[in-house]
Short mmCIF file of C-alpha atoms in Angstrom, two decimals:
data_model
loop_
_atom_site.label_atom_id
_atom_site.label_comp_id
_atom_site.label_asym_id
_atom_site.label_seq_id
_atom_site.Cartn_x
_atom_site.Cartn_y
_atom_site.Cartn_z
CA MET J 1 40.83 -62.77 54.73
CA SER J 2 42.54 -59.42 54.47
CA THR J 3 43.19 -57.93 57.88
CA VAL J 4 43.52 -54.30 56.82
CA LEU J 5 41.20 -52.37 54.53
CA ALA J 6 42.53 -50.97 51.31
CA ALA J 7 42.71 -47.22 51.23
CA SER J 8 40.33 -47.08 48.31
CA SER J 9 37.62 -48.80 50.34
CA ALA J 10 37.31 -45.75 52.56
CA SER J 11 36.32 -43.35 49.79
CA LEU J 12 32.99 -42.20 51.29
CA ASP J 13 31.55 -41.74 47.79
CA PHE J 14 27.75 -41.93 47.86
CA SER J 15 25.24 -41.88 45.03
CA PRO J 16 22.83 -38.93 44.76
CA THR J 17 19.99 -41.16 45.98
CA GLN J 18 22.00 -42.24 49.01
CA LYS J 19 22.91 -38.64 49.83
CA LEU J 20 19.29 -37.49 49.65
CA PHE J 21 18.16 -40.41 51.78
CA VAL J 22 20.73 -39.72 54.51
CA ILE J 23 19.69 -36.05 54.57
CA ALA J 24 16.00 -36.99 54.82
CA LEU J 25 16.63 -39.54 57.58
CA CYS J 26 18.66 -37.03 59.60
CA ALA J 27 15.80 -34.54 59.23
CA LEU J 28 13.33 -37.18 60.47
CA THR J 29 15.44 -38.21 63.48
CA ALA J 30 15.95 -34.56 64.50
CA PHE J 31 12.19 -33.99 64.30
CA ILE J 32 11.48 -37.07 66.44
CA SER J 33 14.11 -35.93 68.94
CA HIS J 34 12.47 -32.48 69.07
CA LEU J 35 9.18 -34.15 69.99
CA ALA J 36 11.04 -36.09 72.74
CA LEU J 37 9.74 -39.35 71.27
CA ALA J 38 13.15 -40.95 70.78
CA VAL J 39 16.87 -40.28 71.16
CA PHE J 40 19.84 -42.42 70.21
CA ASN J 41 22.05 -41.78 73.26
CA ASP J 42 21.07 -44.23 76.03
CA GLY J 43 22.55 -41.87 78.60
CA VAL J 44 20.31 -38.98 77.53
CA ARG J 45 17.07 -40.98 77.58
CA PRO J 46 16.61 -40.96 81.39
CA PHE J 47 16.72 -37.14 81.33
CA MET J 48 13.88 -36.96 78.83
CA LEU J 49 11.15 -37.59 81.41
CA ASP J 50 11.77 -34.23 83.12
CA PHE J 51 11.91 -32.57 79.69
CA ILE J 52 8.61 -34.17 78.62
CA ARG J 53 6.91 -33.09 81.85
CA GLY J 54 8.24 -29.56 81.60
CA ARG J 55 10.49 -29.79 84.65
CA SER J 56 13.63 -29.29 82.54
CA LYS J 57 14.13 -26.56 79.95
CA ARG J 58 15.12 -27.24 76.38
CA SER J 59 18.47 -25.50 76.82
CA ALA J 60 19.37 -27.61 79.87
CA THR J 61 18.43 -30.86 78.13
CA THR J 62 20.44 -29.80 75.07
CA ALA J 63 23.47 -29.20 77.28
CA VAL J 64 23.12 -32.69 78.77
CA SER J 65 22.82 -34.26 75.33
CA PHE J 66 25.83 -32.36 73.98
CA GLY J 67 27.96 -33.20 77.01
CA LEU J 68 27.20 -36.92 76.74
CA SER J 69 27.51 -37.11 72.96
CA ALA J 70 30.23 -34.74 71.72
CA GLY J 71 33.12 -37.08 72.53
CA PHE J 72 31.50 -39.95 70.66
CA ILE J 73 30.68 -37.80 67.64
CA PHE J 74 34.13 -36.33 67.04
CA GLY J 75 36.28 -38.94 68.76
CA LEU J 76 34.60 -42.12 67.52
CA GLY J 77 31.93 -41.45 64.90
CA ALA J 78 34.00 -39.28 62.57
CA PRO J 79 37.24 -41.34 62.78
CA MET J 80 35.35 -44.60 62.26
CA ALA J 81 33.57 -43.23 59.20
CA LEU J 82 36.76 -41.79 57.73
CA SER J 83 38.75 -44.98 58.32
CA SER J 84 36.11 -47.47 57.15
CA GLY J 85 34.24 -45.47 54.53
CA VAL J 86 30.97 -46.47 56.19
CA LEU J 87 28.60 -44.21 58.13
CA ASN J 88 27.71 -45.05 61.73
CA PRO J 89 25.03 -44.07 64.28
CA TRP J 90 27.37 -41.92 66.39
CA LEU J 91 28.03 -39.68 63.41
CA LEU J 92 24.43 -39.49 62.19
CA PHE J 93 22.09 -39.85 65.15
CA LEU J 94 23.93 -38.32 68.11
CA PRO J 95 24.12 -34.89 66.41
CA THR J 96 20.44 -35.07 65.42
CA ASP J 97 19.63 -35.81 69.08
CA ILE J 98 21.30 -32.52 70.00
CA LEU J 99 19.92 -30.48 67.11
CA GLY J 100 16.38 -31.77 67.57
CA ILE J 101 16.29 -30.92 71.26
CA LEU J 102 17.97 -27.57 70.61
CA ALA J 103 15.47 -26.43 67.97
CA PRO J 104 12.82 -24.16 69.53
CA ARG J 105 10.27 -24.81 66.73
CA LYS J 106 9.02 -27.99 65.10
CA TRP J 107 9.77 -26.79 61.57
CA LEU J 108 13.34 -25.85 62.49
CA ALA J 109 14.30 -29.30 63.84
CA PRO J 110 14.13 -31.16 60.49
CA LEU J 111 15.94 -28.30 58.77
CA LEU J 112 18.83 -28.53 61.24
CA GLY J 113 18.88 -32.31 61.03
CA GLY J 114 18.87 -32.26 57.24
CA ALA J 115 21.67 -29.69 57.24
CA TRP J 116 23.79 -32.02 59.39
CA GLY J 117 23.08 -34.88 57.01
CA ALA J 118 24.28 -32.70 54.15
CA VAL J 119 27.48 -31.87 56.04
CA VAL J 120 28.13 -35.58 56.52
CA VAL J 121 27.50 -36.79 52.97
CA PHE J 122 29.14 -33.84 51.21
CA GLY J 123 31.80 -32.79 53.71
CA LEU J 124 33.30 -36.10 54.78
CA GLY J 125 34.16 -37.12 51.24
CA GLY J 126 36.08 -33.89 50.67
CA ALA J 127 37.88 -34.18 54.01
CA ASN J 128 38.72 -37.78 53.17
CA ASN J 129 40.25 -36.86 49.80
CA VAL J 130 42.28 -34.01 51.32
CA ALA J 131 43.61 -36.22 54.11
CA HIS J 132 44.74 -38.92 51.68
CA ASP J 133 46.80 -36.33 49.81
CA LEU J 134 48.71 -35.24 52.91
CA PRO J 135 52.34 -36.35 53.46
CA VAL J 136 51.21 -38.24 56.57
CA ASP J 137 48.03 -40.08 55.60
CA PHE J 138 46.54 -40.62 59.05
CA LEU J 139 43.17 -41.86 57.68
CA THR J 140 44.77 -44.82 55.96
CA ALA J 141 46.74 -45.44 59.16
CA LEU J 142 43.45 -45.49 61.11
CA GLN J 143 42.44 -48.59 59.18
CA GLN J 144 44.89 -50.46 61.39
CA MET J 145 42.12 -50.48 63.99
CA SER J 146 40.08 -52.99 62.01
CA THR J 147 41.93 -56.18 63.00
CA PRO J 148 42.07 -55.55 66.79
CA ILE J 149 38.41 -54.47 66.81
CA LEU J 150 37.18 -57.48 64.86
CA PHE J 151 39.08 -60.12 66.78
CA LEU J 152 39.09 -58.75 70.33
CA PHE J 153 35.37 -58.03 70.03
CA THR J 154 34.92 -61.81 69.68
CA LEU J 155 35.74 -62.20 73.39
CA PHE J 156 32.94 -60.10 74.86
CA PRO J 157 30.71 -63.13 75.68
CA VAL J 158 33.64 -64.76 77.54
CA LEU J 159 34.08 -61.68 79.74
CA ALA J 160 30.34 -61.50 80.44
CA ILE J 161 30.15 -65.19 81.39
CA THR J 162 33.20 -64.92 83.65
CA ARG J 163 31.84 -61.85 85.45
CA GLN J 164 28.39 -63.34 86.01
CA PHE J 165 28.98 -67.07 86.39
CA GLY J 166 32.57 -67.44 87.55
CA ARG J 167 35.99 -68.37 86.27
CA LEU J 168 35.25 -72.03 85.50
CA ARG J 169 32.42 -71.35 83.07
CA GLY J 170 34.28 -68.36 81.67
CA GLY J 171 37.33 -70.52 81.03
CA LEU J 172 35.22 -73.17 79.28
CA ALA J 173 33.66 -70.47 77.10
CA ALA J 174 37.11 -69.13 76.21
CA VAL J 175 38.35 -72.58 75.16
CA LEU J 176 35.22 -73.14 73.09
CA GLU J 177 35.53 -69.77 71.34
CA LEU J 178 39.22 -70.29 70.57
CA ALA J 179 38.47 -73.72 69.11
CA LEU J 180 35.70 -72.29 66.94
CA VAL J 181 37.92 -69.45 65.71
CA LEU J 182 40.67 -71.91 64.71
CA MET J 183 38.16 -74.24 63.04
CA THR J 184 36.55 -71.40 61.10
CA MET J 185 39.90 -70.06 59.90
CA LYS J 186 40.87 -73.55 58.76
CA LEU J 187 37.62 -74.75 57.17
CA TRP J 188 35.90 -71.53 56.07
CA PRO J 189 38.63 -68.94 55.37
CA ASP J 190 36.20 -66.57 53.64
CA VAL J 191 34.00 -66.31 56.77
CA PHE J 192 34.80 -63.86 59.58
CA ALA J 193 36.38 -66.19 62.14
CA GLY J 194 34.73 -64.53 65.13
CA SER J 195 31.12 -65.05 64.01
CA PRO J 196 30.61 -68.68 65.10
CA ALA J 197 32.60 -68.05 68.29
CA MET J 198 30.46 -65.07 69.27
CA ALA J 199 27.30 -67.04 68.53
CA ALA J 200 28.39 -69.87 70.80
CA GLY J 201 29.43 -67.48 73.57
CA VAL J 202 26.17 -65.51 73.55
CA LEU J 203 24.09 -68.72 73.49
CA LEU J 204 26.06 -70.05 76.46
CA LEU J 205 25.50 -66.86 78.42
CA ILE J 206 21.76 -66.84 77.72
CA GLY J 207 21.53 -70.54 78.53
CA PHE J 208 23.29 -70.11 81.88
CA ALA J 209 21.06 -67.14 82.76
CA VAL J 210 17.76 -68.82 81.82
CA ARG J 211 18.74 -71.99 83.66
CA LYS J 212 19.54 -69.99 86.78
CA ASP J 213 16.23 -68.10 86.63
CA LEU J 214 14.22 -71.30 86.11
CA ALA J 215 16.00 -72.99 88.99
CA GLN J 216 15.32 -69.98 91.21
CA ARG J 217 11.62 -69.94 90.29
CA THR J 218 11.35 -73.66 91.05
CA ALA J 219 12.97 -73.13 94.42
CA ASP J 220 10.64 -70.18 95.16
CA ARG J 221 7.58 -72.27 94.31
CA ALA J 222 8.75 -75.09 96.55
CA ALA J 223 9.34 -72.63 99.39
CA ALA J 224 5.89 -71.09 98.88
CA LEU J 225 4.21 -74.51 98.91
CA ALA J 226 6.07 -75.46 102.06
CA ALA J 227 5.01 -72.22 103.74
CA GLY J 228 1.41 -72.74 102.59
CA GLY J 229 1.32 -76.25 103.99
CA GLN J 230 2.43 -74.99 107.38
CA THR J 231 -0.30 -72.29 107.58
CA SER J 232 -3.24 -74.17 106.05
CA GLY J 233 -3.64 -76.63 108.94
CA PRO J 234 -4.93 -74.18 111.62
CA GLU J 235 -7.18 -72.46 109.07
CA ARG J 236 -9.01 -75.73 108.39
CA ASP J 237 -9.85 -76.06 112.11
CA GLN J 238 -12.03 -72.92 112.00
CA PRO J 239 -15.56 -74.30 111.41
CA GLY J 240 -17.71 -72.89 108.62
CA THR J 241 -15.53 -69.94 107.70
CA ALA J 242 -14.34 -71.13 104.31
CA GLY J 243 -17.63 -72.70 103.41
CA THR J 244 -19.64 -69.63 104.32
CA ALA J 245 -17.36 -67.34 102.32
CA SER J 246 -17.45 -69.70 99.37
CA THR J 247 -21.21 -69.96 99.44
CA ALA J 248 -21.64 -66.23 99.70
CA GLY J 249 -19.20 -65.65 96.86
CA THR J 250 -20.98 -68.20 94.67
CA ALA J 251 -24.40 -66.70 95.35
CA SER J 252 -23.13 -63.23 94.59
CA THR J 253 -21.62 -64.30 91.29
CA ALA J 254 -24.73 -66.24 90.30
CA SER J 255 -27.02 -63.32 91.05
CA THR J 256 -24.99 -60.82 88.97
CA GLY J 257 -24.01 -63.10 86.10
CA GLY J 258 -20.27 -62.74 86.81
CA THR J 259 -20.25 -58.91 86.70
CA ALA J 260 -19.15 -58.58 90.29
CA SER J 261 -16.16 -60.85 89.69
CA ALA J 262 -15.06 -58.85 86.62
CA GLU J 263 -15.47 -55.56 88.44
CA SER J 264 -13.48 -56.93 91.37
CA THR J 265 -10.60 -57.97 89.07
CA GLU J 266 -10.58 -54.62 87.29
CA SER J 267 -10.64 -52.68 90.54
CA THR J 268 -7.80 -54.82 91.87
CA GLU J 269 -5.63 -54.08 88.81
CA THR J 270 -6.47 -50.37 89.07
CA ALA J 271 -5.55 -50.38 92.73
CA GLU J 272 -2.26 -52.15 92.00
CA THR J 273 -1.38 -49.57 89.34
CA ALA J 274 -2.30 -46.74 91.66
CA ASP J 275 -0.27 -48.25 94.49
CA ASP J 276 2.79 -48.82 92.26
CA PRO J 277 4.01 -45.50 90.84
CA MET J 278 6.54 -47.24 88.55
CA ALA J 279 3.79 -49.43 87.02
CA SER J 280 1.73 -46.29 86.41
CA LEU J 281 4.71 -44.52 84.83
CA PHE J 282 5.54 -47.49 82.60
CA SER J 283 1.92 -47.74 81.47
CA SER J 284 1.64 -44.05 80.58
CA SER J 285 5.01 -44.07 78.76
CA ALA J 286 4.05 -47.11 76.68
CA ALA J 287 0.70 -45.49 75.83
CA ARG J 288 2.47 -42.27 74.77
CA LEU J 289 4.74 -44.17 72.38
CA ARG J 290 1.85 -46.20 70.94
CA ARG J 291 -0.02 -42.99 70.10
CA HIS J 292 2.81 -42.09 67.70
CA LEU J 293 3.09 -45.56 66.16
CA PRO J 294 2.84 -44.36 62.49
CA LEU J 295 5.80 -42.01 63.00
CA PHE J 296 7.84 -44.82 64.56
CA MET J 297 7.00 -47.06 61.61
CA VAL J 298 8.37 -44.43 59.23
CA LEU J 299 11.51 -44.22 61.38
CA GLY J 300 11.94 -48.00 61.38
CA ALA J 301 11.55 -48.09 57.61
CA GLY J 302 14.17 -45.37 57.21
CA VAL J 303 16.81 -46.96 59.45
CA CYS J 304 16.30 -50.37 57.87
CA VAL J 305 16.67 -48.95 54.35
CA LEU J 306 19.86 -47.14 55.41
CA ALA J 307 21.29 -50.45 56.63
CA GLN J 308 20.18 -52.19 53.41
CA MET J 309 22.13 -49.66 51.32
CA HIS J 310 25.36 -50.99 52.88
CA ILE J 311 26.71 -47.49 53.50
CA PHE J 312 26.02 -47.75 57.23
CA GLY J 313 27.28 -49.96 60.05
CA GLY J 314 25.63 -50.18 63.46
CA GLY J 315 28.83 -50.76 65.44
CA GLU J 316 32.60 -50.54 65.42
CA ALA J 317 33.22 -54.08 64.20
CA THR J 318 30.22 -53.94 61.88
CA SER J 319 31.54 -50.90 60.04
CA PHE J 320 34.67 -52.73 58.91
CA LEU J 321 32.71 -55.87 57.99
CA ILE J 322 30.32 -53.81 55.86
CA ALA J 323 33.32 -52.13 54.21
CA ARG J 324 34.64 -55.58 53.30
CA GLY J 325 31.32 -56.68 51.88
CA GLN J 326 30.79 -59.32 54.59
CA TYR J 327 27.14 -58.50 55.18
CA SER J 328 26.04 -61.78 56.74
CA GLU J 329 28.88 -61.61 59.28
CA ALA J 330 27.97 -57.98 60.03
CA ALA J 331 24.36 -59.06 60.61
CA GLN J 332 25.50 -61.72 63.07
CA VAL J 333 27.65 -59.29 65.03
CA ASP J 334 24.89 -56.70 65.37
CA PHE J 335 22.33 -59.39 66.19
CA TYR J 336 24.44 -60.56 69.15
CA ARG J 337 24.70 -56.98 70.40
CA VAL J 338 20.91 -56.79 70.58
CA PHE J 339 20.88 -59.09 73.63
CA GLY J 340 22.95 -56.59 75.55
CA PHE J 341 20.77 -53.59 74.80
CA VAL J 342 17.14 -54.77 74.73
CA PRO J 343 16.68 -54.60 78.54
CA LEU J 344 18.38 -51.20 78.76
CA ILE J 345 16.41 -49.68 75.89
CA ALA J 346 13.10 -51.20 77.04
CA THR J 347 13.40 -50.09 80.66
CA THR J 348 14.65 -46.58 79.87
CA ALA J 349 11.92 -46.14 77.25
CA LEU J 350 9.21 -47.25 79.68
CA ALA J 351 10.63 -45.06 82.44
CA SER J 352 11.14 -41.93 80.34
CA GLY J 353 8.57 -42.08 77.56
CA ALA J 354 11.32 -41.74 74.91
CA TYR J 355 12.30 -44.68 72.67
CA GLY J 356 15.57 -45.37 70.87
CA ILE J 357 16.15 -43.90 67.41
CA ALA J 358 17.23 -47.36 66.24
CA GLY J 359 14.77 -49.19 68.50
CA PHE J 360 16.23 -52.43 69.78
CA THR J 361 18.68 -52.21 66.79
CA LEU J 362 17.13 -55.32 65.20
CA VAL J 363 16.59 -53.32 62.02
CA TYR J 364 20.38 -53.18 61.52
CA PRO J 365 21.03 -56.91 60.91
CA ILE J 366 17.72 -57.33 59.10
CA GLY J 367 18.55 -54.46 56.75
CA TYR J 368 22.02 -55.82 55.92
CA LEU J 369 20.50 -59.06 54.64
CA LEU J 370 17.48 -57.83 52.68
CA PRO J 371 17.77 -57.76 48.87
CA ASN J 372 16.19 -54.37 48.09
CA PRO J 373 15.23 -51.10 49.82
CA PHE J 374 11.49 -51.50 49.21
CA LEU J 375 11.35 -54.74 51.16
CA ALA J 376 13.60 -53.18 53.81
CA ALA J 377 11.15 -50.29 54.25
CA VAL J 378 8.21 -52.64 54.79
CA VAL J 379 10.07 -54.96 57.15
CA GLY J 380 11.61 -52.09 59.11
CA ALA J 381 8.20 -50.49 59.64
CA VAL J 382 6.72 -53.80 60.84
CA VAL J 383 9.64 -54.50 63.19
CA PHE J 384 9.38 -51.07 64.80
CA ALA J 385 5.61 -51.42 65.18
CA LEU J 386 6.02 -54.77 66.92
CA GLU J 387 8.74 -53.39 69.20
CA VAL J 388 6.65 -50.41 70.32
CA LEU J 389 3.53 -52.52 70.84
CA ALA J 390 5.48 -55.14 72.80
CA LEU J 391 7.29 -52.73 75.14
CA SER J 392 5.02 -53.30 78.13
CA SER J 393 5.13 -57.09 77.71
CA ILE J 394 8.91 -57.04 77.40
CA GLY J 395 9.14 -54.98 80.59
CA ARG J 396 7.01 -57.53 82.48
CA VAL J 397 9.02 -60.48 81.16
CA LEU J 398 12.31 -58.84 82.12
CA GLY J 399 10.94 -58.32 85.62
CA LYS J 400 10.56 -62.09 85.95
CA LEU J 401 14.04 -62.92 84.61
CA PRO J 402 16.57 -61.10 86.81
CA SER J 403 19.54 -63.20 85.66
CA VAL J 404 18.79 -62.49 82.00
CA ARG J 405 18.56 -58.79 82.88
CA ASP J 406 21.91 -59.01 84.66
CA SER J 407 23.39 -60.78 81.64
CA SER J 408 22.55 -57.84 79.43
CA GLU J 409 24.37 -55.51 81.81
CA HIS J 410 27.41 -57.78 81.80
CA LEU J 411 27.26 -57.95 77.99
CA ARG J 412 27.25 -54.17 77.66
CA GLY J 413 30.15 -53.86 80.07
CA ALA J 414 32.09 -56.56 78.24
CA ILE J 415 31.44 -54.93 74.85
CA THR J 416 32.73 -51.60 76.14
CA GLU J 417 35.78 -53.21 77.73
CA THR J 418 36.82 -55.24 74.70
CA LEU J 419 36.28 -52.39 72.29
CA SER J 420 38.15 -49.92 74.49
CA LEU J 421 41.20 -52.18 74.48
CA ALA J 422 40.87 -52.94 70.76
CA ILE J 423 40.50 -49.27 69.79
CA LEU J 424 43.45 -48.25 71.98
CA PHE J 425 45.64 -51.00 70.55
CA GLY J 426 44.56 -50.24 66.99
CA SER J 427 45.19 -46.53 67.51
CA LEU J 428 48.72 -47.25 68.68
CA LEU J 429 49.24 -49.41 65.58
CA ALA J 430 48.02 -46.48 63.50
CA ALA J 431 50.40 -44.17 65.34
CA ASN J 432 53.27 -46.51 64.55
CA VAL J 433 52.35 -46.55 60.86
CA MET J 434 52.13 -42.73 60.80
CA GLY J 435 55.29 -41.85 62.63
CA GLY J 436 57.00 -44.81 64.27
CA GLY J 437 58.16 -44.09 67.80
CA LEU J 438 57.34 -40.39 67.52
CA GLY J 439 53.81 -41.23 66.44
CA ILE J 440 53.36 -43.58 69.40
CA LEU J 441 54.75 -40.92 71.71
CA ILE J 442 52.27 -38.29 70.47
CA VAL J 443 49.16 -40.49 70.29
CA GLY J 444 49.91 -42.38 73.50
CA GLY J 445 50.81 -39.14 75.24
CA LEU J 446 47.54 -37.48 74.23
CA TYR J 447 45.61 -40.51 75.45
CA LEU J 448 47.40 -40.50 78.81
CA LEU J 449 46.95 -36.73 79.12
CA ASN J 450 43.22 -37.20 78.60
CA GLU J 451 43.20 -39.78 81.40
CA ALA J 452 45.16 -37.47 83.72
CA MET J 453 42.73 -34.60 83.04
CA GLY J 454 39.74 -36.66 84.12
CA ARG J 455 38.71 -37.81 80.61
CA PRO J 456 37.24 -34.72 78.97
CA VAL J 457 36.98 -37.06 75.94
CA VAL J 458 35.38 -40.41 76.80
CA ARG J 459 37.89 -43.24 76.97
CA MET J 460 36.59 -45.18 73.96
CA ALA J 461 36.82 -42.11 71.73
CA ALA J 462 40.06 -40.69 73.14
CA ALA J 463 42.47 -42.89 71.19
CA PRO J 464 41.00 -42.32 67.68
CA ALA J 465 40.77 -38.60 68.44
CA ALA J 466 44.42 -38.70 69.45
CA VAL J 467 45.30 -40.32 66.10
CA LEU J 468 43.56 -37.52 64.21
CA ALA J 469 45.27 -34.84 66.33
CA GLY J 470 48.60 -36.67 66.07
CA GLY J 471 48.26 -36.94 62.30
CA VAL J 472 47.67 -33.21 61.98
CA LEU J 473 50.65 -32.48 64.25
CA LEU J 474 52.96 -34.81 62.28
CA ASN J 475 51.99 -33.05 59.05
CA ILE J 476 52.78 -29.67 60.64
CA LEU J 477 56.15 -31.01 61.81
CA HIS J 478 56.83 -32.26 58.28
CA TRP J 479 56.06 -28.82 56.82
CA LEU J 480 58.43 -27.32 59.41
CA ASP J 481 61.07 -29.82 58.20
CA LEU J 482 61.20 -31.45 61.63
CA PHE J 483 59.77 -34.85 60.62
CA THR J 484 60.15 -37.13 57.63
CA PRO J 485 57.15 -39.41 56.94
CA LEU J 486 57.84 -43.12 56.99
CA LYS J 487 58.09 -44.83 53.62
CA GLY J 488 55.12 -47.03 52.66
#
């Protein structure tokens, strides 16, 4: 398996149909963002409740969205697209979050979103061609990130297991993953070696979490039974109380044909909802999303078709796998990521009333594997409908499985940690290809300067942004006859 993409694979040449579809999808996502029904940025979603209820102005919410998204757009989304030749959600959906919230009128939001889509599909290709003609081709150098991202990303389940369940189980998971990587490279050289390892690691993590939750529930039941046995003895010594209540209850039910019992249950549930403000909020948010189910189905169809076109990757590792034509491996990688984000997306959606632009991201792996866009549209619409309808049930289930909920948090943290290291290491490799020691000095220096300044660019995006800035600077130095590009 080739470890570095060929320069020609990052051409960003799209067919007219693909260009029109990207423009239309960006228009749709901006419109949905304007309605505060969904945003892509998980960090922005909690702020949407105040915006929906009118406690926060459109300008203030736009500022929050821009502040949380700009670094990812220009520091991660654009470099990843230019280096892999594949579009990504940071480049497409984070800007439409901002533009949709910014637009003061409904009709303006899709126009702004469509305009951004046009900038992406028409502008990136031109920028890509210009960059490849420069003396220092920093876009081709950026492709050095692919190998560290693909292989270090394999370890995220090991980190999550170690953080949640200790060093022993983490060590066992690491040994198992290493063995699976070696076996895959030996027996199936055409398969991405990290796929089986990631599958085993995620299954182990989920298995440990479910086992812990089931054991805890068994222990809680035993404790409740023991407590009930201690209190039931004195109650039995009170003559006639239970029998009288039972008789009265039976007579009441018989005389009303069960109506009193049903009314009692309904009033109890209403009282519980009224007493629990979070339950009331979750219920109203889920109902708000269900009212717009047809629009969400159109959105699900659009995102799934985009993934089916194989011009889009849902993550850092996925983008390079899509560029290599390894669609089944890309589907596996994005499917494993789902486990880390379902609890976050579900809880923030129920708390804020705003869903995710890509939902639970299940439409990504499904889209990669489907044979045609028409089937992808149907399946994507159905998947989104099921997700929106199941939100309340998923929230209740997650409330009963605290260890599984914790596992998702550990997974997200592990994904961020592994990718941060991989992107930094890959960026330094790119710097070395661009300019040797001078390139490392410039790119590494910019990254460290960003850290010292309190990270005005988020850490994950800082290194690729430094490669782009370093590439521009090296070209300027070459034109000033102060730097000679490395051969090859």
